[in-house]
CSV table of C-alpha atoms and ligand atoms in Angstrom, one decimal:
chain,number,residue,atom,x,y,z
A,1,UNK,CA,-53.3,4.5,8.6
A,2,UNK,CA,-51.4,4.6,11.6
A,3,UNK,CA,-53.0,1.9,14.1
A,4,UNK,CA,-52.4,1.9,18.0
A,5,UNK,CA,-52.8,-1.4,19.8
A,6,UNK,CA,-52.8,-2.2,23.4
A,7,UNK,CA,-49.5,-4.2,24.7
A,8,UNK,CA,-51.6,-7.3,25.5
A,9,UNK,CA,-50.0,-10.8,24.1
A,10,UNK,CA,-52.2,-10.0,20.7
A,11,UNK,CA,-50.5,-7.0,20.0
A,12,UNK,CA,-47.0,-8.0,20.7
A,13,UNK,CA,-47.1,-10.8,18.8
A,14,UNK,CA,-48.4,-8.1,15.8
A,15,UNK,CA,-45.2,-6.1,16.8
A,16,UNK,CA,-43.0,-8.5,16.7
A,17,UNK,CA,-44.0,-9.6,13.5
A,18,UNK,CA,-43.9,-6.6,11.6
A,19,UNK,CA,-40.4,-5.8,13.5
A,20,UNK,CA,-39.5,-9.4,12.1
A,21,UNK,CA,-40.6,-8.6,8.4
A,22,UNK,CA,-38.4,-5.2,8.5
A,23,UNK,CA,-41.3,-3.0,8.9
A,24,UNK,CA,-41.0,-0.4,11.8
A,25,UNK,CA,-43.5,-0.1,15.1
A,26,UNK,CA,-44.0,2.6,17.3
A,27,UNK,CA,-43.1,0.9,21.1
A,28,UNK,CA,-43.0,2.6,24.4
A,29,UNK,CA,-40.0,2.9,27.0
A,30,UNK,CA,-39.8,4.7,30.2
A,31,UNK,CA,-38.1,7.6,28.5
A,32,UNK,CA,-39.7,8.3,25.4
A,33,UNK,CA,-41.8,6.3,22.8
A,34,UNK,CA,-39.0,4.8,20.3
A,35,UNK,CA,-39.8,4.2,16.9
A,36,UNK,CA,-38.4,0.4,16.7
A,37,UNK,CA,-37.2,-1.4,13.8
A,38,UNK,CA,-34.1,-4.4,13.2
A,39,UNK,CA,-31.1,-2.7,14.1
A,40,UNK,CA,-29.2,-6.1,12.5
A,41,UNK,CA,-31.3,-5.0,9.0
A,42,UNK,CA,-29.7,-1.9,6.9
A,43,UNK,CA,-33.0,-1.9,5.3
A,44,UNK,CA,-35.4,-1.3,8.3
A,45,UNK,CA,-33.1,1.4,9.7
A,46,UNK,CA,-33.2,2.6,6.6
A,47,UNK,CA,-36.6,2.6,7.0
A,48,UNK,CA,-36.4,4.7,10.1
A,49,UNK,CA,-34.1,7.1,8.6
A,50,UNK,CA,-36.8,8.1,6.3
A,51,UNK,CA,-39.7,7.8,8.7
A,52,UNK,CA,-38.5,10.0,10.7
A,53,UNK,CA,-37.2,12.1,8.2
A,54,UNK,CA,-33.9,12.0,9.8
A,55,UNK,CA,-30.7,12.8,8.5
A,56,UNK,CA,-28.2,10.1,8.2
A,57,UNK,CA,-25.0,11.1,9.9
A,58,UNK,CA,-27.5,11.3,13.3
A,59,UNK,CA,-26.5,7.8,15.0
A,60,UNK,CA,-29.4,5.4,16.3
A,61,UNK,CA,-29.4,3.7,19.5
A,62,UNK,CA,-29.3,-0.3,20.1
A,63,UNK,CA,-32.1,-1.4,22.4
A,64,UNK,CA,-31.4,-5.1,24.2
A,65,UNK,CA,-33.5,-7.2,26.5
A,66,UNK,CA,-31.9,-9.3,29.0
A,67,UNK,CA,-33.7,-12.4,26.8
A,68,UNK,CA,-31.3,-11.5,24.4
A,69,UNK,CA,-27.9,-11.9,26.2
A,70,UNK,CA,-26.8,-15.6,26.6
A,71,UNK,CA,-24.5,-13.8,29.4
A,72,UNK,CA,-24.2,-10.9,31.6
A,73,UNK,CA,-22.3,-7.2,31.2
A,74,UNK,CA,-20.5,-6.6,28.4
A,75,UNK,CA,-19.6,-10.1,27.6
A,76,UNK,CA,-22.9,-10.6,26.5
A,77,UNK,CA,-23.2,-7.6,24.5
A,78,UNK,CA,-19.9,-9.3,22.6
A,79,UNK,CA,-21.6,-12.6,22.6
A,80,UNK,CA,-24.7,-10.9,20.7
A,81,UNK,CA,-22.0,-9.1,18.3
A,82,UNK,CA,-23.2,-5.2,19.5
A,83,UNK,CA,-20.2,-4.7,21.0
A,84,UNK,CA,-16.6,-5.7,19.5
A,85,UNK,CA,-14.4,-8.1,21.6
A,86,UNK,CA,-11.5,-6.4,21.7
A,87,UNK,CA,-12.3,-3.7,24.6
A,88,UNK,CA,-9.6,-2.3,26.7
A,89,UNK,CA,-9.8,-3.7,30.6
A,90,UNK,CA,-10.5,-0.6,32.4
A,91,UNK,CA,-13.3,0.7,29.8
A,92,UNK,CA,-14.9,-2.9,30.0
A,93,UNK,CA,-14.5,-2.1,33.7
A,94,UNK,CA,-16.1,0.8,34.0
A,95,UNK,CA,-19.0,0.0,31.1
A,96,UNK,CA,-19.3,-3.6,33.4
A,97,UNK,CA,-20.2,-1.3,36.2
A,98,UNK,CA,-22.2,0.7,34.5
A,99,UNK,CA,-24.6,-1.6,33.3
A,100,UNK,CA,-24.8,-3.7,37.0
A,101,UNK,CA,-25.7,0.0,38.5
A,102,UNK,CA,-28.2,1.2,36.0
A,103,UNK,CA,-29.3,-1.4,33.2
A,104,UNK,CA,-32.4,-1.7,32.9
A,105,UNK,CA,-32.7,2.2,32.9
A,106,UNK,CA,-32.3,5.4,31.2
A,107,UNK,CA,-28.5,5.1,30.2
A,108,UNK,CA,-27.1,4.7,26.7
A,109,UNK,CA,-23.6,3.3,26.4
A,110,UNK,CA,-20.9,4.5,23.8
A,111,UNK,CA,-18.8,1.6,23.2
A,112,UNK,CA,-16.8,-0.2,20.5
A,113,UNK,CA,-19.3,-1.5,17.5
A,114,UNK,CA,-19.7,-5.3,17.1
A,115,UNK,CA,-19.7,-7.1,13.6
A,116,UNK,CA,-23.8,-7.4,14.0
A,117,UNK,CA,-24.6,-4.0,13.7
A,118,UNK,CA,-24.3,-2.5,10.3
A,119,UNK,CA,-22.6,1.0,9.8
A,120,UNK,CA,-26.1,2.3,8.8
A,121,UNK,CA,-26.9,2.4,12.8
A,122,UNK,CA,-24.2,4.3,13.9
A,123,UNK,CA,-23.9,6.3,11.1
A,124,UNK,CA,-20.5,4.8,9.7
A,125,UNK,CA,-18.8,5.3,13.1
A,126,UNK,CA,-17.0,2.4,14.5
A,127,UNK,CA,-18.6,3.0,18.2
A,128,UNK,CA,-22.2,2.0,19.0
A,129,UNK,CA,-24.6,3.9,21.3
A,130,UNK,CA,-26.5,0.8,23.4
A,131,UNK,CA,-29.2,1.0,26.3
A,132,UNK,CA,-31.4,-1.6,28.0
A,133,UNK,CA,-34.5,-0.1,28.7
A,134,UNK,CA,-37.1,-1.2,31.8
A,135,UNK,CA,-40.3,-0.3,30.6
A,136,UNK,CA,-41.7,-4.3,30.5
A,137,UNK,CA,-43.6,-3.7,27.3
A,138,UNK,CA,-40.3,-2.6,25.7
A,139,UNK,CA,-38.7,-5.8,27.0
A,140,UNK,CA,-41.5,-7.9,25.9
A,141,UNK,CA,-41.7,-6.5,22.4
A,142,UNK,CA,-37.8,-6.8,22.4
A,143,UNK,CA,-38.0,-10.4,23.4
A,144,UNK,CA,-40.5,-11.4,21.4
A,145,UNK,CA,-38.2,-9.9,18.1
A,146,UNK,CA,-35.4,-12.1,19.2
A,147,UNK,CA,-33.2,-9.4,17.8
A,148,UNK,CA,-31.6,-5.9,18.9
A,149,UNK,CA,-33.4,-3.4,17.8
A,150,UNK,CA,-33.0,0.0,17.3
A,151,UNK,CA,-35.4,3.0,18.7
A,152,UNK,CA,-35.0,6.6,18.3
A,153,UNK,CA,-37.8,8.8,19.5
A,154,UNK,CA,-40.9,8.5,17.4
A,155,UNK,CA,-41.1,11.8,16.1
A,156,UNK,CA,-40.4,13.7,12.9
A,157,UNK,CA,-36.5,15.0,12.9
A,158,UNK,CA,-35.9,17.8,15.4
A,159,UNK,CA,-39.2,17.7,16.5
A,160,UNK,CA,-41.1,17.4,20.0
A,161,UNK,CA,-40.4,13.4,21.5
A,162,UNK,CA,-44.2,11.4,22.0
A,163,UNK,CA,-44.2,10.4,25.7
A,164,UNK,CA,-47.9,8.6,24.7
A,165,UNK,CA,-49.3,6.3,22.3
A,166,UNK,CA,-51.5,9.3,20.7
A,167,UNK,CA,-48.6,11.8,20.3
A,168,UNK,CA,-46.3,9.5,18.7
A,169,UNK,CA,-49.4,8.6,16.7
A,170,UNK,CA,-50.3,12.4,15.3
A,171,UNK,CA,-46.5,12.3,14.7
A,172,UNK,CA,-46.0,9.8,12.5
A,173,UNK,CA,-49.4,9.0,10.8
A,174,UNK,CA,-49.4,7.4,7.6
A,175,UNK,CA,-45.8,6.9,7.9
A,176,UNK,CA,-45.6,3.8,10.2
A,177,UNK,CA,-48.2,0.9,10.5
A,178,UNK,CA,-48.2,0.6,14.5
A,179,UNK,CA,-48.1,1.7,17.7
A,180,UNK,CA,-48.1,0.2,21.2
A,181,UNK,CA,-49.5,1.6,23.6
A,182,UNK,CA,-47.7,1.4,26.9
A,183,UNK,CA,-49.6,4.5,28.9
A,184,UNK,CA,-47.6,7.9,29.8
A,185,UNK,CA,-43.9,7.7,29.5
A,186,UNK,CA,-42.4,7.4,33.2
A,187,UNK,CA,-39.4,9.6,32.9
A,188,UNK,CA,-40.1,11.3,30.0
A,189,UNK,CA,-37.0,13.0,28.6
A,190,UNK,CA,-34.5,10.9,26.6
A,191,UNK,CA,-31.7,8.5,27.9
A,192,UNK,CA,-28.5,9.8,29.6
A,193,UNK,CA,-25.4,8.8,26.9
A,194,UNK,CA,-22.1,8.9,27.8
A,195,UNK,CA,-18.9,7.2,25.7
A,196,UNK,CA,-17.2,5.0,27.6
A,197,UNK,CA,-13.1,5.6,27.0
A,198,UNK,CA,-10.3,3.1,26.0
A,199,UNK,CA,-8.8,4.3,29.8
A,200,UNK,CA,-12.1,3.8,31.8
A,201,UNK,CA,-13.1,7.6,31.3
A,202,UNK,CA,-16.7,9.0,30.8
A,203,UNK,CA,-17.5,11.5,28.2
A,204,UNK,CA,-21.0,12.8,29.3
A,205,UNK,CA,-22.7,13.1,25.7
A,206,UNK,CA,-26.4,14.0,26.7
A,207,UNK,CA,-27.9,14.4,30.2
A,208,UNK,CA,-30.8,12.7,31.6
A,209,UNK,CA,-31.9,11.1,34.6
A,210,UNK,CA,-28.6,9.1,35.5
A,211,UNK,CA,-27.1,11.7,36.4
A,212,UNK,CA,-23.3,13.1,36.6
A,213,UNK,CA,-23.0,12.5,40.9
A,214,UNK,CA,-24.7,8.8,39.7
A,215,UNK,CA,-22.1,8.1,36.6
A,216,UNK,CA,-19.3,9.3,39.0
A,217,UNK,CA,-20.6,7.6,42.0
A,218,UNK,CA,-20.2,3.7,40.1
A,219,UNK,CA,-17.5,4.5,38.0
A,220,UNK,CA,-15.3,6.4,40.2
A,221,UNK,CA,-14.6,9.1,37.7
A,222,UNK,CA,-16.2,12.4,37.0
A,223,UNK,CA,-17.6,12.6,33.5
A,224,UNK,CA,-16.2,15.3,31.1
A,225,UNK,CA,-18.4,17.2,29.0
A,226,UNK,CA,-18.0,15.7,25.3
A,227,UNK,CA,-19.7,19.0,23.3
A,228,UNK,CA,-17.3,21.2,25.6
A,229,UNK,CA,-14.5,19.6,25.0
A,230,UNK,CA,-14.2,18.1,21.5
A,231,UNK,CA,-17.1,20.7,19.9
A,232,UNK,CA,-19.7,19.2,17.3
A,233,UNK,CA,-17.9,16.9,16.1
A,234,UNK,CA,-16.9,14.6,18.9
A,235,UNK,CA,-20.6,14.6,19.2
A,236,UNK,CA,-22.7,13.6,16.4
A,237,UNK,CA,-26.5,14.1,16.3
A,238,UNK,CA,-25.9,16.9,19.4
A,239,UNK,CA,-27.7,19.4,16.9
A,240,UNK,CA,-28.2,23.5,18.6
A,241,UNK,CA,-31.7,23.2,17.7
A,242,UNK,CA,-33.6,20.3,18.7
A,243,UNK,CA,-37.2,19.0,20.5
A,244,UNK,CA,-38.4,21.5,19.6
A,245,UNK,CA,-42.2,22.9,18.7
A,246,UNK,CA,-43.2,25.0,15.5
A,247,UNK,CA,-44.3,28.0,17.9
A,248,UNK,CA,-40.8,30.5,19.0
A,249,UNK,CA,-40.0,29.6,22.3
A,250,UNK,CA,-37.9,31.8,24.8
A,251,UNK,CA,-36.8,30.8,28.5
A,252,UNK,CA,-37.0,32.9,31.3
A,253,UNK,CA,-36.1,33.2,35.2
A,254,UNK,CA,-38.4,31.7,37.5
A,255,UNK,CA,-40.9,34.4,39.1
A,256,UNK,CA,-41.5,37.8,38.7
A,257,UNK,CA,-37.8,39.4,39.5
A,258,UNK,CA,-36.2,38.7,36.2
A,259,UNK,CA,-39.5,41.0,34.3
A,260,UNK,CA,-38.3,44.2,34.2
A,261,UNK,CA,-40.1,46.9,32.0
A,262,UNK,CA,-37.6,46.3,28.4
A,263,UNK,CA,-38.8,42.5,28.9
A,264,UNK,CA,-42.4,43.8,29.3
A,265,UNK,CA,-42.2,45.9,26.8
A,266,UNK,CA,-40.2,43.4,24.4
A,267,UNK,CA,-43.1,40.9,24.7
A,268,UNK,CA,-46.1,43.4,24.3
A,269,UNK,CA,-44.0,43.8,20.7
A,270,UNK,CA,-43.9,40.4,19.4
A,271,UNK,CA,-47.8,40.1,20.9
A,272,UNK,CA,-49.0,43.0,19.0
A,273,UNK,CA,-47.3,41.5,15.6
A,274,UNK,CA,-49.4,38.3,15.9
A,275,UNK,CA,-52.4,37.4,16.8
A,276,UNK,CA,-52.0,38.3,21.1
A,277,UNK,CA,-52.1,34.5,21.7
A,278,UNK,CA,-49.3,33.7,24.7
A,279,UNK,CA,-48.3,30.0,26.1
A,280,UNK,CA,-46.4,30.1,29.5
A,281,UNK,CA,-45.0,27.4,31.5
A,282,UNK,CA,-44.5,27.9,35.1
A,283,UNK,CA,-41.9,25.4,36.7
A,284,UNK,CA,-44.7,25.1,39.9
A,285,UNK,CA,-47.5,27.4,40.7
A,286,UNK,CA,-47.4,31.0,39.0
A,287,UNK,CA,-47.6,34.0,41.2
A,288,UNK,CA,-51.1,36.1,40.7
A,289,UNK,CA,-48.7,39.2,39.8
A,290,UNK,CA,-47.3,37.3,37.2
A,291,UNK,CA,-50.4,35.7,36.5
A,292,UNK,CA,-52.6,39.4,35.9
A,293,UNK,CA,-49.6,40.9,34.1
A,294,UNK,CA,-49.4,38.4,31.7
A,295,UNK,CA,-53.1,38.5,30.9
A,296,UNK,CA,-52.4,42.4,30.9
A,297,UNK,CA,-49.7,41.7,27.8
A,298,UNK,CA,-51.5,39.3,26.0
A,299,UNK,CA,-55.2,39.0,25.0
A,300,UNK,CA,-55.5,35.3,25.0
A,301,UNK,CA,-53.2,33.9,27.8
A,302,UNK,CA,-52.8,30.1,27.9
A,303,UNK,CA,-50.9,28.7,31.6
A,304,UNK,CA,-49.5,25.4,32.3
A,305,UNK,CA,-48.0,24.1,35.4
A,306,UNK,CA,-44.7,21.9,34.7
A,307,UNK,CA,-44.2,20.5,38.3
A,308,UNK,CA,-47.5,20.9,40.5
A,309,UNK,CA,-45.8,19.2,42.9
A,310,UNK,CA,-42.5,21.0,42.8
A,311,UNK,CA,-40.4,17.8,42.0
A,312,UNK,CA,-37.7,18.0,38.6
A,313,UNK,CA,-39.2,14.6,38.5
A,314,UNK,CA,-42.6,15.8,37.6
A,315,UNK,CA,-41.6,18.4,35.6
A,316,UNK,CA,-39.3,16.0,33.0
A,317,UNK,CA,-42.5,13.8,32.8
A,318,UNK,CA,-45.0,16.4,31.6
A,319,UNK,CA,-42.9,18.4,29.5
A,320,UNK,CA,-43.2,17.4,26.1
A,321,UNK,CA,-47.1,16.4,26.6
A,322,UNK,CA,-47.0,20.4,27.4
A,323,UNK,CA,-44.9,21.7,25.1
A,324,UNK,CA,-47.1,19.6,22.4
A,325,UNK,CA,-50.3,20.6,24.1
A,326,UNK,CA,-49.6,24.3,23.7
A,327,UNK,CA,-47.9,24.3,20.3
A,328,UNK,CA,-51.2,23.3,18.9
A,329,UNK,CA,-53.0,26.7,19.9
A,330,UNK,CA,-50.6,28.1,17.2
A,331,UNK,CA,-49.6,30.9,19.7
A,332,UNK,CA,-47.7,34.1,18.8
A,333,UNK,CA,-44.6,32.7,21.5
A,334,UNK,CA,-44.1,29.9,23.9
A,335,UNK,CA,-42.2,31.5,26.9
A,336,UNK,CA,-41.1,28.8,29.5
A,337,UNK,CA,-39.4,29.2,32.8
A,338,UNK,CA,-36.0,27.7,33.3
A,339,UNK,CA,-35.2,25.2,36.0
A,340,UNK,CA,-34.9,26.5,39.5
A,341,UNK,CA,-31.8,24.2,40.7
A,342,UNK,CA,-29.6,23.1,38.6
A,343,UNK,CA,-27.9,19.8,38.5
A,344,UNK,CA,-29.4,16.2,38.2
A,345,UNK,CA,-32.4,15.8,36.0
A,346,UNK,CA,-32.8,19.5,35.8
A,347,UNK,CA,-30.1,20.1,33.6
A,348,UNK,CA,-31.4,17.4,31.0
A,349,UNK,CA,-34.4,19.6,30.9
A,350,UNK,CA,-32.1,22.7,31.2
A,351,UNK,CA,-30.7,20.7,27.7
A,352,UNK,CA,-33.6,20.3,26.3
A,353,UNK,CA,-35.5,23.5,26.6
A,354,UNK,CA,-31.9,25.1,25.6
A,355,UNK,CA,-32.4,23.3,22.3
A,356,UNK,CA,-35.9,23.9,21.9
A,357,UNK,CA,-35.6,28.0,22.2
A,358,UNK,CA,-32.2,28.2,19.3
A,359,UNK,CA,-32.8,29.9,17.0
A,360,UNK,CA,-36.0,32.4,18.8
A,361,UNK,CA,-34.4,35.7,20.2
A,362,UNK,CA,-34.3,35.9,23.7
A,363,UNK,CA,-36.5,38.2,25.6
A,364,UNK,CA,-34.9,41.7,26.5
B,1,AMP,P1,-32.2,9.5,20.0
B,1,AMP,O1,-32.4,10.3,18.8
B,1,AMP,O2,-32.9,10.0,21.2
B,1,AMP,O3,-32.5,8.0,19.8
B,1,AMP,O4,-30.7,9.5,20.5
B,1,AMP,C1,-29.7,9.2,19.6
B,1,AMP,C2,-28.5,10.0,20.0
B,1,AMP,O5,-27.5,9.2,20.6
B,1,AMP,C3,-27.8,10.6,18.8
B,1,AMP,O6,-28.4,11.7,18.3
B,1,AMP,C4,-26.4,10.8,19.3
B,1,AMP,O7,-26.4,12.1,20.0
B,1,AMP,C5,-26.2,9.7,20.3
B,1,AMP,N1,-25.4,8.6,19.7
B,1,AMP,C6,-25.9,7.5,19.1
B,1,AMP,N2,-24.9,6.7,18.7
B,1,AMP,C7,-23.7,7.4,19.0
B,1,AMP,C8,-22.4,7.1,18.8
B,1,AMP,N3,-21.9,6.0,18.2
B,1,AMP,N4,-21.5,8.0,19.3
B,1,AMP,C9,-21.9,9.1,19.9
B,1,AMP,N5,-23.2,9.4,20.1
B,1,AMP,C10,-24.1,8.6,19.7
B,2,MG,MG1,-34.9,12.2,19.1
């Protein structure tokens, strides 16, 4: 039985328990809901590991809380042994500003590992992936551990990330004891990471909502593009296929210009081998042409709008509650419509529908 409990003093105090026992609890942050455990334990990561049903070469992130750091920046993250003491000036420069810009937030820091956090966290590499999230419940629960803690998202490997208590919930029941429930995730697509150089320099590892004009803006260097550069490897856990749902999904051009008759005719195919059930997500409102020729191509047409209010900010924060929501009508196809703009926060859901459609062949 997997039990959610509000975030009032009671059920932090049950969190922080079981987190202090080893034993793994569901908490939320602004991003996504982490599945939380001892990051100075091999034993409860393990625990997440097989949780989560995640493979071990894909590195966790250390969570902190400013409770935790007898002093500010980096040199607290040394004091705490997450980070090792012998950084380079100009990267503990540039992580120093870092962190006064955008901790608490949605930024991960790649940095040197400290002699606190075992190997099994970062996957036997000698850098660790850190982040101080805001969310206050996230804090608290933090706090109230009185240790680091790790928390990737709470979801089975490869899977869709839980931005609420009930989704995390259906996602890991029976396989972890608790949840807290901290409402609808703000944000709602995971942390921006970059690696933070011996020289100062940025390697941009995933996007998010710190975005590239923000990591240049503090550190006064333009961030490189780690998968680009240095391939897989340089980039571990970076997997093709990723947050994804069981249904296929295929991206597609917003409105009705990119559907010409092969597309049409393309989807009508893989409708007629299945059942006729269709999911699309419009970025904001859907025409009523594309509306009617949808519902013309399949016989049960399900629509969902990503940003009713046109924002990429609205879009991030409903799209995995919508990509859950319509994987469980068990349609023939998901097709979603690619961000407008690009840049910003729209190319970490750019990322992350990328990920979602490998593997499903493209419309025509
Ligand atoms: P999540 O699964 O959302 O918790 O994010 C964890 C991701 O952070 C991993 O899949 C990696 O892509 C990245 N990461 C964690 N630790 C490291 C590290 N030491 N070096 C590079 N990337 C890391
Ligand atoms: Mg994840």
């Amino acid at each position: 039985m997997t039990a959610i409990v509000p975030a009032t003093d009671a059920g932090l105090a049950l969190a922080a328990t079981a987190l202090r026992e080893g034993r793994p609890v569901v908490i939320p942050t602004e991003t996504v809901y982490g599945l939380a455990a001892d990051a100075t334990s091999p034993d409860a990561v393990a625990s997440v590991f097989a949780a989560k049903s995640r493979p071990s070469d894909d590195p966790l992130i250390v969570h902190v809380a400013p409770g935790l750091l007898p002093r500010p920046r980096v040199e607290g993250l040394v004091t705490l042994g997450v980070v090792a003491e012998d950084l380079e000036p100009a990267q503990r420069a540039t992580a120093d500003a870092l962190v006064d810009a955008f901790w608490p937030g949605p930024l991960t820091l790649v940095l040197p590992r400290g002699p606190a956090i075992p190997l099994a966290v970062t996957s036997r590499l000698e850098s660790v992936a850190i982040r101080m999230p805001a969310h206050p419940v996230a804090r608290a629960v933090i706090e109230a551990a009185g240790r680091p803690l790790v928390a990737p998202s709470a979801n089975l490997f490869g899977r869709i990330s839980p931005t609420t208590a009930e989704a995390a919930q259906s996602e890991l029941e029976g396989r972890i004891g608790l949840v807290v429930d901290g409402g609808r995730c703000d944000v709602g697509v995971e942390s921006t990471v970059v690696r933070v150089d011996a020289d100062g320099g940025l390697g941009l590892l995933r996007p998010g909502a710190v975005t590239r004009v923000d990591l240049e803006r503090v550190a006064g260097t333009s961030p490189y593009d780690v998968q680009a550069a240095e391939g897989i490897a340089g980039s571990p856990g970076r997997l093709l296929r990723h947050y994804a749902p069981s249904t296929p999904l295929v991206i597609v051009g917003t409105g009705p210009s990119g559907w010409q008759e092969p597309r049409w005719a393309d989807l009508r195919r893989r409708l007629a081998q299945g059942t006729g059930r269709l999911g699309y997500i419009a970025w904001s409102s859907p025409s009523e042409a594309i509306r009617i020729a949808l519902g013309g191509a399949s016989t049960d047409l399900h629509v969902r709008t990503l940003a009713p209010d046109g924002t990429v900010a609205e879009a991030a924060h409903s799209l995995y509650a919508v990509l859950r929501e319509l994987d469980e009508l068990k349609a023939d196809l998901l097709v979603v419509e690619r961000p407008p703009g690009g840049g910003g926060l729209a190319d970490a859901v750019a990322d992350r529908l990328g990920r979602a459609a490998h593997g499903t062949p493209p419309l025509a």
